[in-house]
mmCIF file of C-alpha atoms in Angstrom:
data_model
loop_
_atom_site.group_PDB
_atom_site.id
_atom_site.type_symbol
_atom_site.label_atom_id
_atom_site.label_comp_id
_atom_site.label_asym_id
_atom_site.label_seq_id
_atom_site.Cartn_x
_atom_site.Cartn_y
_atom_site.Cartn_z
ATOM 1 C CA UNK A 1 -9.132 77.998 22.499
ATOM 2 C CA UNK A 2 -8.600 75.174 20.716
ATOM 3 C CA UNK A 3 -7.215 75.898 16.881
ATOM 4 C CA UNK A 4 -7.873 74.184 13.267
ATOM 5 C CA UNK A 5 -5.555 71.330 13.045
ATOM 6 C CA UNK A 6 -3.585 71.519 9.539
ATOM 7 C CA UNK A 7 -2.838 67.842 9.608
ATOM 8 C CA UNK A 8 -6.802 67.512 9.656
ATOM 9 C CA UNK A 9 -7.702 69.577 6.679
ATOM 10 C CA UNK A 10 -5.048 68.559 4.669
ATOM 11 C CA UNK A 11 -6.086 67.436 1.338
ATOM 12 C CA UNK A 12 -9.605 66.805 2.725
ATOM 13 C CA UNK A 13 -11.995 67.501 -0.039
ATOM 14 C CA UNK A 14 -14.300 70.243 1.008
ATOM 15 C CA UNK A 15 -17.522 71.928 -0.156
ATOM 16 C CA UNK A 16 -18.090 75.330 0.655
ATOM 17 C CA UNK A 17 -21.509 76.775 -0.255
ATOM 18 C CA UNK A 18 -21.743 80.955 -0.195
ATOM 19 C CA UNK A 19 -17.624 80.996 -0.271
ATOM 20 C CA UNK A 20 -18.307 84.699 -2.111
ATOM 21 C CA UNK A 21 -20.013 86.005 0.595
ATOM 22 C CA UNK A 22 -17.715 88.096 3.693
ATOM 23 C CA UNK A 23 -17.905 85.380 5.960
ATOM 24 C CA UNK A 24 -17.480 82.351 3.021
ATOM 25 C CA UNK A 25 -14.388 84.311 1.360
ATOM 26 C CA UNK A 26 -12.502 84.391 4.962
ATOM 27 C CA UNK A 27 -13.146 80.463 5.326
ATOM 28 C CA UNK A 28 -12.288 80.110 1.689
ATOM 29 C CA UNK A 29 -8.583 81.764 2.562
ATOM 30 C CA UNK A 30 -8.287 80.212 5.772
ATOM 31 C CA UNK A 31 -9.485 76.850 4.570
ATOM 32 C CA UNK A 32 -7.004 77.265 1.435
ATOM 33 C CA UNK A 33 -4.128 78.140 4.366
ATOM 34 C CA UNK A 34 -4.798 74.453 6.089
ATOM 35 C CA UNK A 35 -4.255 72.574 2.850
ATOM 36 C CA UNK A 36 -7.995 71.729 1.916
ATOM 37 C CA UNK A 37 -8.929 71.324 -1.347
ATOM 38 C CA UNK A 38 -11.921 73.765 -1.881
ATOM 39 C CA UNK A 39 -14.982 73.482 -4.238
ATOM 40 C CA UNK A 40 -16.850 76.542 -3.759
ATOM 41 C CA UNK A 41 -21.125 77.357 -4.160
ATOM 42 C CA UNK A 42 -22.925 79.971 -4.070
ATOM 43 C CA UNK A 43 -23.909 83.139 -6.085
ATOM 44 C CA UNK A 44 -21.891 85.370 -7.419
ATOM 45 C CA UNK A 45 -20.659 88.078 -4.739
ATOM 46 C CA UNK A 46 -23.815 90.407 -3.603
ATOM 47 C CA UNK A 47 -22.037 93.914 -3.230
ATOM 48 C CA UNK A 48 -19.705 95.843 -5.174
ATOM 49 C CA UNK A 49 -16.554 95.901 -3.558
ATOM 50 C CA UNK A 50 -16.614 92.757 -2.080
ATOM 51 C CA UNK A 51 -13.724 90.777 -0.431
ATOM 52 C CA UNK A 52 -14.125 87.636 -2.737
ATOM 53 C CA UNK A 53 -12.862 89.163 -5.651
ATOM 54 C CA UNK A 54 -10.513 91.600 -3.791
ATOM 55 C CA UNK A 55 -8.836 88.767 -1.716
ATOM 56 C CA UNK A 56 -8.812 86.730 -5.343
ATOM 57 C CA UNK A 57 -10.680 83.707 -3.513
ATOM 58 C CA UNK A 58 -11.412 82.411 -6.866
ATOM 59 C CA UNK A 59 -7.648 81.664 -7.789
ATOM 60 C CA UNK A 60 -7.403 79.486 -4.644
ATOM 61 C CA UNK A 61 -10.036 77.113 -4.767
ATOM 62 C CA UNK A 62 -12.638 75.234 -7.240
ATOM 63 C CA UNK A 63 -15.269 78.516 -7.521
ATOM 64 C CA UNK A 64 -18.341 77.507 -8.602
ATOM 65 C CA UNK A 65 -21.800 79.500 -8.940
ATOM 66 C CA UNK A 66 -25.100 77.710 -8.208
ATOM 67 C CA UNK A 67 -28.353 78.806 -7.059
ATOM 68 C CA UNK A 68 -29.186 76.394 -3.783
ATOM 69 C CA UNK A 69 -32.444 77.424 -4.429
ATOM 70 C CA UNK A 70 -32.544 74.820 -7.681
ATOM 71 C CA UNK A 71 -32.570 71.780 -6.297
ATOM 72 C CA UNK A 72 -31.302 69.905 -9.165
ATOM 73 C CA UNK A 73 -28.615 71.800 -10.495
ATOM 74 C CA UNK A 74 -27.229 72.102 -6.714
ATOM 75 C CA UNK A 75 -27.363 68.079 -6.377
ATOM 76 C CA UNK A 76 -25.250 67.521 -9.701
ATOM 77 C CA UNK A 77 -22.532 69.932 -8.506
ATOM 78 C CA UNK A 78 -22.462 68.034 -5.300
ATOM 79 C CA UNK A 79 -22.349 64.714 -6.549
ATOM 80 C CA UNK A 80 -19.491 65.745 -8.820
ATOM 81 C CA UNK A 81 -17.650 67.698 -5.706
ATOM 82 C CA UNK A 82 -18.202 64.348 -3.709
ATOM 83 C CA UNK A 83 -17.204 66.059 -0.705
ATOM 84 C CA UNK A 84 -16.278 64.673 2.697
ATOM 85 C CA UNK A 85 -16.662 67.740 4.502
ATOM 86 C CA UNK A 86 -19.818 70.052 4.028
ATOM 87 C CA UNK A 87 -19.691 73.524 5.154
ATOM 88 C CA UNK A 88 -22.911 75.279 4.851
ATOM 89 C CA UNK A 89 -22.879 79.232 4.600
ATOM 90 C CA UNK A 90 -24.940 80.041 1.779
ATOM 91 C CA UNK A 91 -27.647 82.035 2.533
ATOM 92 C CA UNK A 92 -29.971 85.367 3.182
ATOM 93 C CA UNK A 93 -27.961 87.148 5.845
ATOM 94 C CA UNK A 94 -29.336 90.043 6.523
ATOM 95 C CA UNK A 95 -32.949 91.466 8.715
ATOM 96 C CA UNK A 96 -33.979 94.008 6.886
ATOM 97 C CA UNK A 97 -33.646 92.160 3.549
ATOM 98 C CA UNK A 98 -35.499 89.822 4.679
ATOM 99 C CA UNK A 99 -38.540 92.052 5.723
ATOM 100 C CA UNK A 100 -38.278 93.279 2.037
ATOM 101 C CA UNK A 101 -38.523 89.741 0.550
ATOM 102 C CA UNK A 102 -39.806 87.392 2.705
ATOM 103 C CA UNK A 103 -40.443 84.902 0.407
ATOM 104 C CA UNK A 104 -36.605 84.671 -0.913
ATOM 105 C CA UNK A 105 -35.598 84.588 2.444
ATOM 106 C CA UNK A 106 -37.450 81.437 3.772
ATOM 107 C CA UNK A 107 -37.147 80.049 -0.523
ATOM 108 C CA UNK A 108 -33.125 80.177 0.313
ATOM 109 C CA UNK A 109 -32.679 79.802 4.193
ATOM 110 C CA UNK A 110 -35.320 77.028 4.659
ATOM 111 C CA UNK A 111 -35.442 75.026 1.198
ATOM 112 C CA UNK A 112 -31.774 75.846 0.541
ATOM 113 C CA UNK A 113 -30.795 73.820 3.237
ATOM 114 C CA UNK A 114 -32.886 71.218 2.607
ATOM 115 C CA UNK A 115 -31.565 71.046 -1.121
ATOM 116 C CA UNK A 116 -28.130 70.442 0.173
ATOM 117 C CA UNK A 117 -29.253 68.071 2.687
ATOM 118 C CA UNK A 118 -31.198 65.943 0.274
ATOM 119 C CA UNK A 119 -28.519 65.983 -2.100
ATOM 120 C CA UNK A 120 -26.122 64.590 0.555
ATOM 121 C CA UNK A 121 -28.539 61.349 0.676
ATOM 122 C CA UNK A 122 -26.521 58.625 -0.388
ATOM 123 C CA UNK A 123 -23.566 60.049 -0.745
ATOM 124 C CA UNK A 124 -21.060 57.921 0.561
ATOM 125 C CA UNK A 125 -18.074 60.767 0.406
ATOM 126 C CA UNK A 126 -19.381 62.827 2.864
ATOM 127 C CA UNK A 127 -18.832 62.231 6.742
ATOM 128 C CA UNK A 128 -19.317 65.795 8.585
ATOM 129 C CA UNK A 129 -21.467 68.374 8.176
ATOM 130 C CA UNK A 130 -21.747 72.248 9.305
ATOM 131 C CA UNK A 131 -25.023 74.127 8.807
ATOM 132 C CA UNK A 132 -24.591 77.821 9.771
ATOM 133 C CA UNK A 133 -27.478 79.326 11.009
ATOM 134 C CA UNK A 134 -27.597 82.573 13.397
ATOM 135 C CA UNK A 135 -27.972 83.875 17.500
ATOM 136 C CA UNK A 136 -31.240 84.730 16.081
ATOM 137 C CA UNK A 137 -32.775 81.909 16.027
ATOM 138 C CA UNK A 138 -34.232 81.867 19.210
ATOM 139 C CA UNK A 139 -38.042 82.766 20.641
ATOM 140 C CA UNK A 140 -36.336 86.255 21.942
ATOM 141 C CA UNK A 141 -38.323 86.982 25.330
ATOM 142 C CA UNK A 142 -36.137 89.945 26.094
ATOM 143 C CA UNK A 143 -34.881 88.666 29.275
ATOM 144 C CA UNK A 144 -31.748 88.948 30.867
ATOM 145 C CA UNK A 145 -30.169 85.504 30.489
ATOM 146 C CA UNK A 146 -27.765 84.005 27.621
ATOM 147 C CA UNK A 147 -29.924 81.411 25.475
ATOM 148 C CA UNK A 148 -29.316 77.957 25.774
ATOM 149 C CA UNK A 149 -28.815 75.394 22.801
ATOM 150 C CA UNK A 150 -32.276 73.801 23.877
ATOM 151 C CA UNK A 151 -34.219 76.562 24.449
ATOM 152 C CA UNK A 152 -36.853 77.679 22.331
ATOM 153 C CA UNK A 153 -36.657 78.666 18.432
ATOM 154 C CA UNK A 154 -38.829 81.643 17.195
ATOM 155 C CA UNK A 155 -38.310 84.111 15.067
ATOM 156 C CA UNK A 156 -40.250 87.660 15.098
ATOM 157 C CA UNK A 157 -39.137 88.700 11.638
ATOM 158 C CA UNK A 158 -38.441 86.406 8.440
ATOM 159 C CA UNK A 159 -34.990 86.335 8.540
ATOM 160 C CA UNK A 160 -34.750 84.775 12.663
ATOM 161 C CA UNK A 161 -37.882 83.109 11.707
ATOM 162 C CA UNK A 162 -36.123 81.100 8.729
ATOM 163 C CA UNK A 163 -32.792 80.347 9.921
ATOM 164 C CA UNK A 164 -35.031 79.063 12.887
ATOM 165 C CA UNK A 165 -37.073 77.073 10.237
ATOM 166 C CA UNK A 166 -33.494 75.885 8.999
ATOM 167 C CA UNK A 167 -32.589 74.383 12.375
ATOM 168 C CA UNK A 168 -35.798 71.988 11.916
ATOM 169 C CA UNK A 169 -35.082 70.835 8.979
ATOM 170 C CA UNK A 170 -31.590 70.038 9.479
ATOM 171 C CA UNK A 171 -32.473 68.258 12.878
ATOM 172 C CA UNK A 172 -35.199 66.388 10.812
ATOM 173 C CA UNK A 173 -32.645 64.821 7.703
ATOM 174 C CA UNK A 174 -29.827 64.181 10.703
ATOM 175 C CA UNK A 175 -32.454 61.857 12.492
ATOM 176 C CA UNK A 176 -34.619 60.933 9.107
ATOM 177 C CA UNK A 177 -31.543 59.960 7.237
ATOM 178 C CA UNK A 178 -27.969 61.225 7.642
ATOM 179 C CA UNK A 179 -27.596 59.888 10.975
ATOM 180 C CA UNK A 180 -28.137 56.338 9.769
ATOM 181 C CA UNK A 181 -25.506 56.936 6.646
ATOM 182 C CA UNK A 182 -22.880 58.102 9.179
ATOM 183 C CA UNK A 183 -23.128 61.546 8.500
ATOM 184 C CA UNK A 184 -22.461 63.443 11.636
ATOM 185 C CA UNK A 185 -24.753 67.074 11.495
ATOM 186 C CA UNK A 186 -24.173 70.061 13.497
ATOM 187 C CA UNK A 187 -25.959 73.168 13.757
ATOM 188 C CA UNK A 188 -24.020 76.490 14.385
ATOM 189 C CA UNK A 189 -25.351 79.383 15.471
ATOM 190 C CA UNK A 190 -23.517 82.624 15.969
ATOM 191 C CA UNK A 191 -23.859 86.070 14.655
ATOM 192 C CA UNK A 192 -22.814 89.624 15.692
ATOM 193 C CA UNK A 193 -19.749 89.552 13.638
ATOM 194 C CA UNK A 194 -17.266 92.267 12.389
ATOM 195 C CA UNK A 195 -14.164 92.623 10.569
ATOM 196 C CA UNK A 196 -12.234 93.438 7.457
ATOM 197 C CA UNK A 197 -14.191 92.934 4.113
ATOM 198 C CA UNK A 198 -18.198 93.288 4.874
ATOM 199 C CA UNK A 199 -19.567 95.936 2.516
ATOM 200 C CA UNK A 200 -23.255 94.057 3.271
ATOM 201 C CA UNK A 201 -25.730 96.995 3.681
ATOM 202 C CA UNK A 202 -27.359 97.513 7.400
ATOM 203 C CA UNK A 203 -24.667 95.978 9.030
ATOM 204 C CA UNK A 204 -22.606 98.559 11.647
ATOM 205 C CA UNK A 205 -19.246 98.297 10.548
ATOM 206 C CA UNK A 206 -19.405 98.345 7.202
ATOM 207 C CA UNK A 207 -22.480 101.646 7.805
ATOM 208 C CA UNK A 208 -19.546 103.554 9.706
ATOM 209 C CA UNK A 209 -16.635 103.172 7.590
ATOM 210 C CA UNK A 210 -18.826 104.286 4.012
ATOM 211 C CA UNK A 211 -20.319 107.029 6.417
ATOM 212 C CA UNK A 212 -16.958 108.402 7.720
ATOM 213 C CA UNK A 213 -14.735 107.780 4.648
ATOM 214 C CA UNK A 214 -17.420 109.635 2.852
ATOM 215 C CA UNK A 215 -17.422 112.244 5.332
ATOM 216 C CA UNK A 216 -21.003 111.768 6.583
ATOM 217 C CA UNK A 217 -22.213 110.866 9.795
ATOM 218 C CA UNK A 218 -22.728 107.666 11.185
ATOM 219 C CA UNK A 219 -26.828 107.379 11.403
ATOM 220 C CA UNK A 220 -27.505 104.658 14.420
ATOM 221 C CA UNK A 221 -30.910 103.689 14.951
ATOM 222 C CA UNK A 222 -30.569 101.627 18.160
ATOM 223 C CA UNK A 223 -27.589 102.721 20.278
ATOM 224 C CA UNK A 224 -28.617 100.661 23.155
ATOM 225 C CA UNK A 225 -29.277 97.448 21.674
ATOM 226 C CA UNK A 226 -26.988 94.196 23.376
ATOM 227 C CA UNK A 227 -25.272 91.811 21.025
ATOM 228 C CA UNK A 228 -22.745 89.108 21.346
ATOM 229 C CA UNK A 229 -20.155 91.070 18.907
ATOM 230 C CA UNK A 230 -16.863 89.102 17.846
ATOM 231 C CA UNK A 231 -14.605 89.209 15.130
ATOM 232 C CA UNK A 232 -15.387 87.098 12.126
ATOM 233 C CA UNK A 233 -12.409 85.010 12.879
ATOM 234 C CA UNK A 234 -14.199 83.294 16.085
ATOM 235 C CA UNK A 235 -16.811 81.363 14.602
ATOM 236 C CA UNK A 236 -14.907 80.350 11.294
ATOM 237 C CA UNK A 237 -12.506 78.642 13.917
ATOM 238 C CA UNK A 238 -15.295 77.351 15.591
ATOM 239 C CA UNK A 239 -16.793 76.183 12.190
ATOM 240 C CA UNK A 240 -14.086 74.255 11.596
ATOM 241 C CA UNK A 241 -13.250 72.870 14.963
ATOM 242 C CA UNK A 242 -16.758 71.261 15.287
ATOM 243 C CA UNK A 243 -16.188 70.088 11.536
ATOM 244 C CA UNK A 244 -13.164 68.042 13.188
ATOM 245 C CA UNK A 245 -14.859 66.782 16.054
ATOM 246 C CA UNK A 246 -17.970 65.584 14.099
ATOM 247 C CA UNK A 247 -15.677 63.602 11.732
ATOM 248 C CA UNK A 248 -14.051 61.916 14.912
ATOM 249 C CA UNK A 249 -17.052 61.503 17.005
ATOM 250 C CA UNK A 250 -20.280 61.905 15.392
ATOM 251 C CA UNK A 251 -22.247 61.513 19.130
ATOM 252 C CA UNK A 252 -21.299 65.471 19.109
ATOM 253 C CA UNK A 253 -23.783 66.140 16.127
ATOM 254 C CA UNK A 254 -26.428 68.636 17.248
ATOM 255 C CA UNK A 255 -26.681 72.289 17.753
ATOM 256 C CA UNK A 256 -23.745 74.751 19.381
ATOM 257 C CA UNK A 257 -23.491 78.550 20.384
ATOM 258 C CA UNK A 258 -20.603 80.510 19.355
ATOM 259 C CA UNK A 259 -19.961 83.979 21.173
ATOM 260 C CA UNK A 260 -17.889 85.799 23.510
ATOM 261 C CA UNK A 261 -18.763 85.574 26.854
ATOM 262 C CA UNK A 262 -21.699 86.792 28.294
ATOM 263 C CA UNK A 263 -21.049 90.044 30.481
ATOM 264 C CA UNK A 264 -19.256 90.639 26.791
ATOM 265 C CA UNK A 265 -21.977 91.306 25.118
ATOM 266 C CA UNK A 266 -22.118 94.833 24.619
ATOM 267 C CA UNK A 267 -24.511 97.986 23.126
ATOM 268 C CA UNK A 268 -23.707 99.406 19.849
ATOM 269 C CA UNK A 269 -23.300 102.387 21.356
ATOM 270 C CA UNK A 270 -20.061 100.864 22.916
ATOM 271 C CA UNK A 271 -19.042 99.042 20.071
ATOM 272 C CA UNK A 272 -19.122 102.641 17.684
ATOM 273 C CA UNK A 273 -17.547 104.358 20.666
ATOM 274 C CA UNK A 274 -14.092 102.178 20.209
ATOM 275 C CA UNK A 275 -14.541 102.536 16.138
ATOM 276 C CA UNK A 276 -14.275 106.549 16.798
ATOM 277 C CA UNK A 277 -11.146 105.413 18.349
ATOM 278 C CA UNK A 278 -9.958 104.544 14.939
ATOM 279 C CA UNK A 279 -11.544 106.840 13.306
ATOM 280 C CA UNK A 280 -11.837 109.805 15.096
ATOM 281 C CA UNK A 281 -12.910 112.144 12.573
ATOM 282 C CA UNK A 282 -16.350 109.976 12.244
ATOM 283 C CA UNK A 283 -19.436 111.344 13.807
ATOM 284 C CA UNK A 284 -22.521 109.976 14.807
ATOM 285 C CA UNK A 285 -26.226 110.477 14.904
ATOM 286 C CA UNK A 286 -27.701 109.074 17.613
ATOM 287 C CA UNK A 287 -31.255 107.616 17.424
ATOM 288 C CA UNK A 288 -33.481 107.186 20.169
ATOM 289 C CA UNK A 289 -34.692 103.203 19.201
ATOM 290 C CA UNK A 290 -37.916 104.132 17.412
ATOM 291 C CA UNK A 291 -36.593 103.914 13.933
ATOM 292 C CA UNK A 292 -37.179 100.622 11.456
ATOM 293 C CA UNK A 293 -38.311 97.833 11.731
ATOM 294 C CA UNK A 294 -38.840 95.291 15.201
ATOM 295 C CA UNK A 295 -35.324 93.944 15.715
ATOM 296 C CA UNK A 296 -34.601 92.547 19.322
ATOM 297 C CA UNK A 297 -33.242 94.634 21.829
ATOM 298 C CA UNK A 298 -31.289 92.125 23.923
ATOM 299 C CA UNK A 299 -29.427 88.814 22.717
ATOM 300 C CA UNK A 300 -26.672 87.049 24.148
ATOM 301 C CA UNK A 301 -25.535 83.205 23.623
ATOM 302 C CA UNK A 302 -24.685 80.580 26.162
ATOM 303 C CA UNK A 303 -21.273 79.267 25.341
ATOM 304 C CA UNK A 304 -20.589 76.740 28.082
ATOM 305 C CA UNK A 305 -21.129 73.692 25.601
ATOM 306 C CA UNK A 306 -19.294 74.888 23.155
ATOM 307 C CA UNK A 307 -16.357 75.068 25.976
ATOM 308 C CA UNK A 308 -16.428 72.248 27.530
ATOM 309 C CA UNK A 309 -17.801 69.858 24.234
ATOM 310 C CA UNK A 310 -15.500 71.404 21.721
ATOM 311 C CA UNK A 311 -12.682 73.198 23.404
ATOM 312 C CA UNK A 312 -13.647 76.611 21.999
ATOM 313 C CA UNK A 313 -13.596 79.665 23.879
ATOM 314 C CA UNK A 314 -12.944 83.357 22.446
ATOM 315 C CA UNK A 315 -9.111 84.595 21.693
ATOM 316 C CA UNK A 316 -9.910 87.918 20.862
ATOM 317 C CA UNK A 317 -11.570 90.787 22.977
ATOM 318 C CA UNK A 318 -13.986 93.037 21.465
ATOM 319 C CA UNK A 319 -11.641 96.046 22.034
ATOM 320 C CA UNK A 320 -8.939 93.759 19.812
ATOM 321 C CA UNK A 321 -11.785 92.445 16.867
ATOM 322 C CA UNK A 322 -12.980 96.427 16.436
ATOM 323 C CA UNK A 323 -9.395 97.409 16.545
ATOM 324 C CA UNK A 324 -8.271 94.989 13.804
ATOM 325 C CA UNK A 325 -11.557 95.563 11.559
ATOM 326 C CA UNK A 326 -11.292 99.349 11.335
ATOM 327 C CA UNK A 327 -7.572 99.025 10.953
ATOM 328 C CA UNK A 328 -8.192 96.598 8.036
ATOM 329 C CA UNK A 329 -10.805 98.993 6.544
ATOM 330 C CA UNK A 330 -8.060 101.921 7.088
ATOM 331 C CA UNK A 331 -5.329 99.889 5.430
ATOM 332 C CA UNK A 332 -6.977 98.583 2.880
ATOM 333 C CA UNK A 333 -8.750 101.696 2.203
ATOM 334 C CA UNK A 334 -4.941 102.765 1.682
ATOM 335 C CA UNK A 335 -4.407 100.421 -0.665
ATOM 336 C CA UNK A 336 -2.622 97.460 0.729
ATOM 337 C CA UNK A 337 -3.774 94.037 -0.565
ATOM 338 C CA UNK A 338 -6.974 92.842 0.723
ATOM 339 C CA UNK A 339 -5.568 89.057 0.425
ATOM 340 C CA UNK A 340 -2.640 89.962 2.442
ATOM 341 C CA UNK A 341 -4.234 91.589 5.064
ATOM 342 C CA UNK A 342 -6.964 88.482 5.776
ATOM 343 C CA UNK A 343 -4.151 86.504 5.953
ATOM 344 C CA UNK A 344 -1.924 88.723 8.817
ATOM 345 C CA UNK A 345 -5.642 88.725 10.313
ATOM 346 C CA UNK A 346 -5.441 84.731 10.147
ATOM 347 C CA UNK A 347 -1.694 84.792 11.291
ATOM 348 C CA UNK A 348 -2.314 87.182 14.656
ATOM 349 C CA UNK A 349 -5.389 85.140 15.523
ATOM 350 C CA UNK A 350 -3.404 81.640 15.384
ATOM 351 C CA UNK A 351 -0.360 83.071 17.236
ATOM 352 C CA UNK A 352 -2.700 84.814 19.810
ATOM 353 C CA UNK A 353 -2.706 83.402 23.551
ATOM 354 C CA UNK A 354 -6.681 82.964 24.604
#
């Protein structure tokens, strides 16, 4: 797979929005480690613990809290970050939240984006552009091929439904308007992912390690559901990869799939299964599928263009990314230094042979 190049990103002036969420505080360090200089939005972090402020993100880039929602306030903090490089993050990550408030959801996902978009009108600093959507953003038919970038968007619940919104609307401003200023727009959509630092509720990692450091079991709802897992370091590198090859050939603009491959796709079932290898004191209740709320039962990504385009292919296996997430959870549970350990993370994944 092809790496972040350091002699790209450094002392490119780049704006991060949601850098205090899991995946924005790993892209803040990693970002940080390539020489960018960092200006940071989003709210403040949404859990307590949370990685941002035990990694000390803050002290390594320009942190700043804004609300994409207001469309004003965002567009002055842009205009004074005059950034050259846009990575897009911020957002309302999770399913169930979003079947609690809809409204929020689609207010942040959908009109967020276009807030940052708009602002980025006229700007004549900027010159690449990464919108981070999710593998969810597809019309999910349940059958038993990968999805393709051009296949069809849907959405059963809010959440899928407005980061499929989100795709419109970026697709709209790149042919309305940024494509004509020379902004080069790209889409990414990947989700599934795991590692050190996620204390987000309803997300299986971060359920299993408060369930078995507590000394409870493990309550899964769907054992046999099929996702394209991979550790949270894949599609930051991919993030930033496409961020490169945007600024050097904007005809690449448009939307990509990051994910293992697909016969790696695998059940939660299997993925909890290597966690008890880990942690093999934690037990598990198994459900039988019924429980919650309609969440698809089968999703898997198409990766070939994202190979062959972009030079990005996987590094890590999923034995490897579960391995290193509960041994970061262990560790830091431990009390080693939650900074130090995202960046031996960082290190192994550079230094690994894909």
């Amino acid at each position: 797979m092809v790496l972040p190049d350091q002699d790209f990103w450094r002392g490119k002036r780049v704006l991060l929005t949601g850098h205090t969420g899991f995946k924005g505080s790993w892209l803040a360090l990693w970002l940080h480690r390539l020489g960018a200089q960092v200006v940071g939005l989003s709210l403040p972090p949404a859990t307590a613990p949370n990685l941002f402020d035990l990694a000390q993100v803050g002290n390594s880039i320009d942190h700043g809290v804004c609300d994409i929602r207001d469309a004003a306030a965002l567009k002055k903090q842009v205009e004074e970050a005059r950034p050259e490089v846009v990575l897009h993050l911020a957002a309302q990550a999770l399913v169930r939240a979003g079947y609690r408030e809809p409204v929020d959801t689609f207010a942040t996902n959908v009109m967020g984006t276009a807030h940052l978009l708009d602002a980025l009108r006229g700007l004549d600093s900027v010159r690449s552009v990464v919108v981070v959507t999710t593998d969810k953003v597809y019309r999910n038919n349940e059958w038993t091929y990968p999805y393709r970038e051009d296949d069809a968007l849907g959405g059963h619940d809010p959440y899928s439904a407005s980061k499929a919104a989100a795709e419109l609307v970026v697709a709209s401003y790149r042919a309305s308007f940024l494509q004509a200023q020379g902004v080069a727009v790209a889409t990414a959509r990947a989700g599934n992912v795991i590692g050190g630092g996620d204390w987000a509720e309803d997300r299986l990692v971060p359920d299993a390690v408060r369930a078995w450091l507590a000394g409870r079991p493990l309550e899964i709802r769907r054992p046999e559901a099929i996702r394209p897992w991979q550790h949270v370091l894949e599609p930051l590198a991919a993030y930033l990869v496409l961020a490169e090859r945007l600024w050097r050939a904007p005809e690449l603009a448009g939307a990509y799939n990051f994910g293992p491959a697909t016969h790696e796709a695998a059940t939660v079932r299997t993925v909890v299964q290597q966690a008890q290898t880990v942690f093999p004191q934690g037990e598990v209740l198994w459900g039988d599928g019924s429980q919650g709320p309609h969440e698809a039962g089968w999703l898997a990504l198409e990766v070939a263009k994202a190979r062959t385009a972009l030079g990005v292919a996987p590094r890590w296996s999923l034995t490897t990314s579960v391995q290193r997430t509960l041994d970061w959870y262990r560790r830091q549970g431990g009390g080693a230094d939650a900074r130090s350990l995202c960046l031996a993370d960082i290190e192994a994944f550079e230094s690994a042979v894909s």
